[in-house]
Short mmCIF file of N, CA and C in Angstrom, two decimals:
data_model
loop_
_atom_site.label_atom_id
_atom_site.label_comp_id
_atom_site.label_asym_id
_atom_site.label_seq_id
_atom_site.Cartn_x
_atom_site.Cartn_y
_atom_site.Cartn_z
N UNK A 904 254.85 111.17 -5.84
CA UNK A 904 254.15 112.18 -5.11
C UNK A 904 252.75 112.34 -5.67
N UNK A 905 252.42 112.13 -7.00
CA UNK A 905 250.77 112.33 -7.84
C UNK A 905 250.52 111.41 -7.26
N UNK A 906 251.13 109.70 -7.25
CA UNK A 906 249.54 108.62 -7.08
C UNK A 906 249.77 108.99 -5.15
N UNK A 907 250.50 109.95 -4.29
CA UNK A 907 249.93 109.54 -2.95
C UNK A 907 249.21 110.96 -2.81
N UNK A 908 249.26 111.93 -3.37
CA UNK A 908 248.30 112.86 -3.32
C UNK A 908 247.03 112.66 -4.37
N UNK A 909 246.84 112.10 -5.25
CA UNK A 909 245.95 111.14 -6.03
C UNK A 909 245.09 110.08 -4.92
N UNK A 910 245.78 109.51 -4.44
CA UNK A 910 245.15 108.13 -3.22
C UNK A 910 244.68 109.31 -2.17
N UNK A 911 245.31 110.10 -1.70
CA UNK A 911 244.59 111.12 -0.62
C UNK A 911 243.55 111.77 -0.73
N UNK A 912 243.24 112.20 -2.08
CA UNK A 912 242.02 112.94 -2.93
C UNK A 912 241.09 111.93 -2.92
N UNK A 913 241.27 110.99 -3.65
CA UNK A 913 240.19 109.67 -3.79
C UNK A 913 239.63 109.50 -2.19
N UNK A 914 240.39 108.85 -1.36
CA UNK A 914 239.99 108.30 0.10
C UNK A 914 239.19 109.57 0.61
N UNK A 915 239.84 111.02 0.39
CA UNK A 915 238.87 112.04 1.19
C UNK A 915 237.58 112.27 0.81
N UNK A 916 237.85 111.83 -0.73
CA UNK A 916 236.07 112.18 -1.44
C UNK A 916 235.30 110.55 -0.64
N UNK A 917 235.97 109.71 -1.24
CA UNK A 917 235.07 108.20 -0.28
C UNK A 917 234.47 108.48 0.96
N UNK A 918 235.19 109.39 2.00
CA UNK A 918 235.40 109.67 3.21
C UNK A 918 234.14 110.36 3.53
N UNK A 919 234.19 111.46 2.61
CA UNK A 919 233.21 112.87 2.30
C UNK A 919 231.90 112.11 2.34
N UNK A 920 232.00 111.13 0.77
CA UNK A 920 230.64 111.10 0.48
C UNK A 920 230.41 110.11 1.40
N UNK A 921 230.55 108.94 2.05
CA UNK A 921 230.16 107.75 2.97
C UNK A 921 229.70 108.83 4.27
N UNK A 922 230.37 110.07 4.68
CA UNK A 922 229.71 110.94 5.94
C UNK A 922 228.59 111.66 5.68
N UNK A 923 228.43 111.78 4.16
CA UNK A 923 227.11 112.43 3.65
C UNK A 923 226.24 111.34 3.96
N UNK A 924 226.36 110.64 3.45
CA UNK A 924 225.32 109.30 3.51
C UNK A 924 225.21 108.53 4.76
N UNK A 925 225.85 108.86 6.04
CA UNK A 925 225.63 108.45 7.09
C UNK A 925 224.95 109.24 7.75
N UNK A 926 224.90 110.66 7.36
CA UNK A 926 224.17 111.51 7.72
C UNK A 926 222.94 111.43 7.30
N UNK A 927 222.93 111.67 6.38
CA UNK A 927 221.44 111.00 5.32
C UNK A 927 220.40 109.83 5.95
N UNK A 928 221.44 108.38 6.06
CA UNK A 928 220.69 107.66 7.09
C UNK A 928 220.37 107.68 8.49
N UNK A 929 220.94 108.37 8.97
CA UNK A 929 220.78 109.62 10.40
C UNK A 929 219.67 110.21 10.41
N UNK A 930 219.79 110.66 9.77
CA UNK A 930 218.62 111.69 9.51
C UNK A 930 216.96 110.81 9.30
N UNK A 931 217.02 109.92 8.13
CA UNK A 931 216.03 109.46 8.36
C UNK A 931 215.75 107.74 8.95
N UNK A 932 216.55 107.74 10.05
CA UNK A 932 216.50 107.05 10.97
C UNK A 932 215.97 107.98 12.42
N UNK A 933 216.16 108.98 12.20
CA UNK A 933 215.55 109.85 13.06
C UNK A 933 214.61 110.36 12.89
N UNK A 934 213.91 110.53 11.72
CA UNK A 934 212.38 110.82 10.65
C UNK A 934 211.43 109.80 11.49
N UNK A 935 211.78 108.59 11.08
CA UNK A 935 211.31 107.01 11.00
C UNK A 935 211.21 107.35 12.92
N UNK A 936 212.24 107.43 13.69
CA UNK A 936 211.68 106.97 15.24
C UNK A 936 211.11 108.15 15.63
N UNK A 937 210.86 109.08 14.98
CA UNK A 937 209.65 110.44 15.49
C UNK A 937 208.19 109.74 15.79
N UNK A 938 208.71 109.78 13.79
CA UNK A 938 206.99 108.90 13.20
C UNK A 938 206.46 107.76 14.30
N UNK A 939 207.41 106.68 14.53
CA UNK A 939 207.01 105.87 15.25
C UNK A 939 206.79 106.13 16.81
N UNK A 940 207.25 107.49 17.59
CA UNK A 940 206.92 108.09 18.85
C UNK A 940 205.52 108.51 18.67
N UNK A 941 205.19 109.47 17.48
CA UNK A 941 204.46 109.71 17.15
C UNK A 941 202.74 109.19 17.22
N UNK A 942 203.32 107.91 16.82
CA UNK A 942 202.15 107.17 16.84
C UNK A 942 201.89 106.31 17.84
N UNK A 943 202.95 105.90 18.57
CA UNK A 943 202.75 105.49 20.03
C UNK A 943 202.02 106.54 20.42
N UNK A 944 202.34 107.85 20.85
CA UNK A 944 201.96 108.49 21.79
C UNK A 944 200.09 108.78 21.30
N UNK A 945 199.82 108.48 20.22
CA UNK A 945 198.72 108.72 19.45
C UNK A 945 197.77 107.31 20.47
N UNK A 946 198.21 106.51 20.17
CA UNK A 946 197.81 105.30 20.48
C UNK A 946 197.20 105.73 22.31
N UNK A 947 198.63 105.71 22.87
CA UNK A 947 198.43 105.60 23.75
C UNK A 947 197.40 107.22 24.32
N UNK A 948 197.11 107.97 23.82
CA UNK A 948 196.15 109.03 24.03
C UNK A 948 194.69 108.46 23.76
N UNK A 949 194.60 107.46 22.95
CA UNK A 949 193.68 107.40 22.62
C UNK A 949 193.17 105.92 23.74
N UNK A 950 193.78 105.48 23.95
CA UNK A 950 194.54 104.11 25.27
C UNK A 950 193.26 105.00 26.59
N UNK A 951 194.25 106.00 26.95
CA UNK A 951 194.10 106.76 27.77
C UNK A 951 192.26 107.49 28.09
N UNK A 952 192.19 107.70 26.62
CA UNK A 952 191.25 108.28 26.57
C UNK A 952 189.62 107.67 26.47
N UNK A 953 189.72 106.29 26.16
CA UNK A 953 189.03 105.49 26.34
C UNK A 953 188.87 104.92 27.87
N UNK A 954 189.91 104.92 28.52
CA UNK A 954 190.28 104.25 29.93
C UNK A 954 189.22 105.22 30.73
N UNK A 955 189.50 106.54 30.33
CA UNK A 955 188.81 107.66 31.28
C UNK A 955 187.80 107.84 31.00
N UNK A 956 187.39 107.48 29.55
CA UNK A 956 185.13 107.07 29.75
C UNK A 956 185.10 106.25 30.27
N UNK A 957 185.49 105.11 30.49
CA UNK A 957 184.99 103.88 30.83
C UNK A 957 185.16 104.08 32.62
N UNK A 958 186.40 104.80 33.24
CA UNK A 958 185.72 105.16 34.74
C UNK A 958 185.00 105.80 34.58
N UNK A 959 184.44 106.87 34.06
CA UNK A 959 183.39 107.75 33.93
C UNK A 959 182.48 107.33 34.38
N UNK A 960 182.18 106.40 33.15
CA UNK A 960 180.99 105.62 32.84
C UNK A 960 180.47 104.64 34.35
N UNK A 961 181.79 104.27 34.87
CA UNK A 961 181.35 102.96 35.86
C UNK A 961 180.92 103.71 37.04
N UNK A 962 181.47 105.16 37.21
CA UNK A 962 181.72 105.67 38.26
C UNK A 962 179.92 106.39 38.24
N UNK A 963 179.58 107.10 37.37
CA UNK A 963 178.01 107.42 37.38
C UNK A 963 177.33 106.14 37.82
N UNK A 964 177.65 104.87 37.44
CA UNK A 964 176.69 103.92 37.57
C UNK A 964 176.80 103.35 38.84
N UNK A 965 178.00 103.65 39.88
CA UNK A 965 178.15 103.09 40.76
C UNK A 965 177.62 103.77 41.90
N UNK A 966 177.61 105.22 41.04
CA UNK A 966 177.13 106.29 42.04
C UNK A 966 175.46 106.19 42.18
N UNK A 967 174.24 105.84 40.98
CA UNK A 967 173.81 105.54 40.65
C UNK A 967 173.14 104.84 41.66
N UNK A 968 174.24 103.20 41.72
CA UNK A 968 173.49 102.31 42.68
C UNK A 968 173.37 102.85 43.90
N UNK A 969 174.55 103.39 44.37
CA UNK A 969 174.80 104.13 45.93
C UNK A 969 173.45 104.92 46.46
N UNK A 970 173.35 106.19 45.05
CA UNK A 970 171.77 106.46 45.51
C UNK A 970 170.87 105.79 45.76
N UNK A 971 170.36 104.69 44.96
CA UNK A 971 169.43 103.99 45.23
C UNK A 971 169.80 103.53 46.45
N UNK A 972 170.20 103.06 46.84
CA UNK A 972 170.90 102.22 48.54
C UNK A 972 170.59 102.75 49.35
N UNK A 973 170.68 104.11 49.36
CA UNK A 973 170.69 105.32 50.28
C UNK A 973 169.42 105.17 50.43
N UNK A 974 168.47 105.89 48.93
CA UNK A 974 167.55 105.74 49.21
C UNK A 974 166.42 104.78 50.11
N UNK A 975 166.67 103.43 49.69
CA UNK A 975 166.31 102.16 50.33
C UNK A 975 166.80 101.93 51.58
N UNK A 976 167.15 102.99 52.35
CA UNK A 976 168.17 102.15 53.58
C UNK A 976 166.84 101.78 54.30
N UNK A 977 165.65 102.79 54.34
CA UNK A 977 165.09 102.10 55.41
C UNK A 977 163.62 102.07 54.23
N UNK A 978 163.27 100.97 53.79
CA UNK A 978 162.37 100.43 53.04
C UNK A 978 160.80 101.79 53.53
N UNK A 979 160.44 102.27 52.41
CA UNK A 979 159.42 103.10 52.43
C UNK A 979 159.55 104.53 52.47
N UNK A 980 160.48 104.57 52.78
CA UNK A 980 161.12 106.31 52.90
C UNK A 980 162.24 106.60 52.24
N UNK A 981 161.65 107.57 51.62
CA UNK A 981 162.59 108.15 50.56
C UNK A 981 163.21 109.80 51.19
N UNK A 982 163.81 109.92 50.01
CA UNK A 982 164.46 111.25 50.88
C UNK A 982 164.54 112.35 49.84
N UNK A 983 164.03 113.35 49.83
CA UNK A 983 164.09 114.14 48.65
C UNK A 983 165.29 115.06 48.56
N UNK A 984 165.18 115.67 47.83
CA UNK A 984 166.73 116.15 47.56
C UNK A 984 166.40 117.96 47.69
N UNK A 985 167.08 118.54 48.30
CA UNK A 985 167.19 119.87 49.33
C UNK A 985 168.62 121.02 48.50
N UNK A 986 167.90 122.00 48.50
CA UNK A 986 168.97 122.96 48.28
C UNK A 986 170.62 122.84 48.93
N UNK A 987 170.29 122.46 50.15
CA UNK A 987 171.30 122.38 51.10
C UNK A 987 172.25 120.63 50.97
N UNK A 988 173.06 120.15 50.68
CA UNK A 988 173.59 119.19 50.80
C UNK A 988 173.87 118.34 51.99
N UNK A 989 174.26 119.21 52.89
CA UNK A 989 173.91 119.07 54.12
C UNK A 989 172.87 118.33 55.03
N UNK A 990 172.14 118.83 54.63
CA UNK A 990 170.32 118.39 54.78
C UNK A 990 169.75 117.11 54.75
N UNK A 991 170.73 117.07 53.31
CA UNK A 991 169.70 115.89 52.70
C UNK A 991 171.12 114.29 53.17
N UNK A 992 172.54 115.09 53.89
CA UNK A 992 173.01 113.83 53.88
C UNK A 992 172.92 113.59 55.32
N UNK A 993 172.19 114.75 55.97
CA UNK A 993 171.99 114.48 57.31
C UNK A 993 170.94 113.76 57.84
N UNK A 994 169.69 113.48 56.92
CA UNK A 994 168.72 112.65 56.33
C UNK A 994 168.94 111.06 56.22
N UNK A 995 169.87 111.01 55.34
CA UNK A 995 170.40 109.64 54.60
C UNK A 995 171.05 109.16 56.30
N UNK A 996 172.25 110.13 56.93
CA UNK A 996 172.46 109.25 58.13
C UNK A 996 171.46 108.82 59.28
N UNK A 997 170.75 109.80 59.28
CA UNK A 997 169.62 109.66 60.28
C UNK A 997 168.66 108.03 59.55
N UNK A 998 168.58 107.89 58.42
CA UNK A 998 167.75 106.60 57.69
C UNK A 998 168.79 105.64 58.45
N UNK A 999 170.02 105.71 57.88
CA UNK A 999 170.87 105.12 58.60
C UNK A 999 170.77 104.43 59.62
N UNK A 1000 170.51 105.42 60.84
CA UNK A 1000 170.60 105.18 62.37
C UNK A 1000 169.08 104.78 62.43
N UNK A 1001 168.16 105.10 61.86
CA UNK A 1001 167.11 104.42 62.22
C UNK A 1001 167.21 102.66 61.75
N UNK A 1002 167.70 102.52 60.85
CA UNK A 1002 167.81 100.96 60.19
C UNK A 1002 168.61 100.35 61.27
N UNK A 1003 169.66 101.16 62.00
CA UNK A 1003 170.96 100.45 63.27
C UNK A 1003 169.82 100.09 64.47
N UNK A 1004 168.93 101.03 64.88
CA UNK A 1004 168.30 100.78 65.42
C UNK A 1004 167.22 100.00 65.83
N UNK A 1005 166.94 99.59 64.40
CA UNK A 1005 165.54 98.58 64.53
C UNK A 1005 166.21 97.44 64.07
N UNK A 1006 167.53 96.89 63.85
CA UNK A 1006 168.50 95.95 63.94
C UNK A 1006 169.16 95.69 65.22
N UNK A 1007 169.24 96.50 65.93
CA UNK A 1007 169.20 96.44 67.24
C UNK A 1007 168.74 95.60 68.22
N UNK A 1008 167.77 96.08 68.02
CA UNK A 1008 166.17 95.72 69.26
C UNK A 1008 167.07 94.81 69.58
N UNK A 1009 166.89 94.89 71.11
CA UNK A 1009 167.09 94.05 72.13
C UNK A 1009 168.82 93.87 72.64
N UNK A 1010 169.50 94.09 71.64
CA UNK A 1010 170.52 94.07 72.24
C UNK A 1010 171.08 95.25 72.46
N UNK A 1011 171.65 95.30 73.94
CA UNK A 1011 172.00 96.47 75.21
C UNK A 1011 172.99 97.34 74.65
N UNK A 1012 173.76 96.57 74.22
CA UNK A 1012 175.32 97.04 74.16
C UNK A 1012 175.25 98.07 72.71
N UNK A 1013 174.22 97.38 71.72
CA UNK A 1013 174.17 98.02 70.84
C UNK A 1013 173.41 99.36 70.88
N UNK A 1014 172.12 99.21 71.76
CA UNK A 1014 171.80 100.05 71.46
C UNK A 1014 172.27 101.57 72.50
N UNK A 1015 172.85 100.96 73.26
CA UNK A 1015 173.80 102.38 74.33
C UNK A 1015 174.42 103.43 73.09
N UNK A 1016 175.35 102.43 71.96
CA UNK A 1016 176.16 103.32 71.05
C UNK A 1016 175.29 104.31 70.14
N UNK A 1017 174.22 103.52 70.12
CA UNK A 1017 173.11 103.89 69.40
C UNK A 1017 172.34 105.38 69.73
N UNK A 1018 172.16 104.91 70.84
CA UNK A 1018 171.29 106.14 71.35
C UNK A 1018 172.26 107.23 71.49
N UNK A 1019 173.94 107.09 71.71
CA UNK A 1019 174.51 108.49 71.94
C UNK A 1019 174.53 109.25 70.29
N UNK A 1020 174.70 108.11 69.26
CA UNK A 1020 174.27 108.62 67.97
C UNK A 1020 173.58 109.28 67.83
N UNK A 1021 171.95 108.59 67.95
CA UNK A 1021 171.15 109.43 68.05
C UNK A 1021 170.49 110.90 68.25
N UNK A 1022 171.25 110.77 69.62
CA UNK A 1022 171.29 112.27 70.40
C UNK A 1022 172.01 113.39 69.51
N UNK A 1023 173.24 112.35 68.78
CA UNK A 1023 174.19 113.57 68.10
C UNK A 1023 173.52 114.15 66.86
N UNK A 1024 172.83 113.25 66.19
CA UNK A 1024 171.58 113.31 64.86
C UNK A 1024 170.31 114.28 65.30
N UNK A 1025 169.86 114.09 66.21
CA UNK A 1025 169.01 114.92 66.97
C UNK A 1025 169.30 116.48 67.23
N UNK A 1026 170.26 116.56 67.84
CA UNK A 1026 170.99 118.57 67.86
C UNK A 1026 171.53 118.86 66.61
N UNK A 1027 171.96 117.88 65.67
CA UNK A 1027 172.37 118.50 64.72
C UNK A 1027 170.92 118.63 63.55
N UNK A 1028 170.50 118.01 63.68
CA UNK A 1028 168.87 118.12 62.99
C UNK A 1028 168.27 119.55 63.67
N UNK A 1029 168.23 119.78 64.90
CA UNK A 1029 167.91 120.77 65.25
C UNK A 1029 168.73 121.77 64.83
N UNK A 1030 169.79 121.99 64.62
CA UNK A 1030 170.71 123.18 63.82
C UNK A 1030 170.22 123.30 62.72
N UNK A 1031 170.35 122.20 61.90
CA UNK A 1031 169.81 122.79 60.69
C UNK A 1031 168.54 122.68 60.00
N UNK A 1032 167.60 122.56 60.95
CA UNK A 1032 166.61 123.16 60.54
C UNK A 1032 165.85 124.84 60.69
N UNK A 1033 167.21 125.15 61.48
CA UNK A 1033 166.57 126.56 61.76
C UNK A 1033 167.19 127.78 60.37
N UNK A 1034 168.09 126.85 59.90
CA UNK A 1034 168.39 127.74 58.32
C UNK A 1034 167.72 127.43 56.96
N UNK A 1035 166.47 126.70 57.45
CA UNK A 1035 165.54 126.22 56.17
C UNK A 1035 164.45 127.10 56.15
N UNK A 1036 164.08 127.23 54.51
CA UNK A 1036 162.96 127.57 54.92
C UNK A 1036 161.44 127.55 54.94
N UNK A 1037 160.62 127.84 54.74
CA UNK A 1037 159.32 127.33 55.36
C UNK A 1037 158.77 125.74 54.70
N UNK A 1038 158.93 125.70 53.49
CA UNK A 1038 158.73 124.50 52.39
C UNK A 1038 160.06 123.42 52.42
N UNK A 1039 161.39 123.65 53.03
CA UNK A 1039 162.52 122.66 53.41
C UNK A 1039 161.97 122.46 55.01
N UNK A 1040 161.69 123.26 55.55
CA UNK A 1040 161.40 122.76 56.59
C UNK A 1040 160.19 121.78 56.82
N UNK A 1041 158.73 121.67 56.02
CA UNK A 1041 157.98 120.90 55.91
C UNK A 1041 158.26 119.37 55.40
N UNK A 1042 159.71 119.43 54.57
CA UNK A 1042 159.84 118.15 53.36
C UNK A 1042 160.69 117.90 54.60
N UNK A 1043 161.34 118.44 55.62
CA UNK A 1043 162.44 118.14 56.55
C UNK A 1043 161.79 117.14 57.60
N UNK A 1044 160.49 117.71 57.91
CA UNK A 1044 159.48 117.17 59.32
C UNK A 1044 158.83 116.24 58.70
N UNK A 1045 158.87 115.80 57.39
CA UNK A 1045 157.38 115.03 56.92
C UNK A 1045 158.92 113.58 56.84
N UNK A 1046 160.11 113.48 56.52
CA UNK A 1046 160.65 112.59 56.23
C UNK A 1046 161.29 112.20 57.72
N UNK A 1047 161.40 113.22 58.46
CA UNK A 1047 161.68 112.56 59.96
C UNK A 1047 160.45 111.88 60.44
N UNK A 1048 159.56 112.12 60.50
CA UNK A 1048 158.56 111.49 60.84
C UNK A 1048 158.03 110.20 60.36
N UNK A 1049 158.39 110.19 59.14
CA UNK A 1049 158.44 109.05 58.13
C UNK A 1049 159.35 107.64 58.99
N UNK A 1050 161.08 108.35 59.18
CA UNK A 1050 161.76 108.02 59.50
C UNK A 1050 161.12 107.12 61.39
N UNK A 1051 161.10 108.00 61.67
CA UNK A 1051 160.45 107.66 63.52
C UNK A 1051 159.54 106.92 63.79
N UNK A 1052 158.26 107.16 62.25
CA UNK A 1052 157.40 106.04 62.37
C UNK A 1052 158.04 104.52 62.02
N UNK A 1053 158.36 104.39 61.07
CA UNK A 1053 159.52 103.27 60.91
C UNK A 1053 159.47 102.86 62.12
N UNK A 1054 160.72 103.49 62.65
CA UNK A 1054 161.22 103.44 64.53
C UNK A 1054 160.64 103.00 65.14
N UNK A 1055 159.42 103.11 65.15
CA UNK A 1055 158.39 103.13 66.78
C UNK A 1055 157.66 102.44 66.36
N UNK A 1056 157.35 101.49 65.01
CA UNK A 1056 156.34 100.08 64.59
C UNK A 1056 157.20 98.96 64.43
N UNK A 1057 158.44 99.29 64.52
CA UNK A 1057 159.49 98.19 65.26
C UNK A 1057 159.92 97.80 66.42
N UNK A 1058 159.49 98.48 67.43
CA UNK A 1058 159.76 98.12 68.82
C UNK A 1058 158.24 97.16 69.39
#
């Protein structure tokens, strides 16, 4: 009866201490894959965070060119830039339709679509110039005119 309650004592302490120590390596097996989440997620923030200057970055420069484009649509006329946003992109389409137009010349079909454009650029130019005021309205008339002369030394 001593050596099997003797053998029962022994095996429970083996038992004991091998669950301590599985715990133990538990434990810092679970330390160890924090650390290593840890630093993934570090990584990848920093992954991330580089990714999002670099659109930043491309996206000012692309915007950048776009202005210039705008600007240039119709070689010599520029378009200044207006309290109103509105204004100034109602400008840029009107450069627009003047460039469709003097690409045009001569052909019918094009310029039918053209001219109902036009007309629509025209009343809406007239809307909003009546909420400008005296100095938007001068930079408003001096770049349409700009625009029209263009127009009318191409036909």
């Amino acid at each position: 009866m001593k050596k099997v309650i003797l053998s029962a004592l022994i095996v429970s302490s083996v038992l004991a201490t091998s669950c301590k120590q599985a715990k133990e390596e538990t434990k810092n097996a679970v330390e160890a894959a924090v650390e290593k989440t840890e630093g993934a997620v570090d990584k990848v923030s920093e992954s991330v965070g580089d990714a999002a200057t670099k659109v930043a970055e491309k996206t000012e420069e692309v915007a950048g060119e776009v202005a210039k484009s705008i600007e240039s649509v119709l070689d010599g006329v520029s378009i200044p830039s207006f309290d109103n946003k509105e204004v100034e992109d109602h400008l840029k389409n009107y450069a627009t339709y003047a460039k469709e137009c003097i690409a045009a010349k001569g052909d019918a079909l094009k310029s039918a679509s053209i001219a109902k454009k036009g007309a629509e650029l025209a009343s809406k130019g007239a809307e909003l110039i009546k909420n400008l005021d005296a100095e938007s309205k001068e930079k408003f008339n001096s770049v349409m005119s700009a625009i029209q002369a263009k127009m009318s030394a191409s036909k």
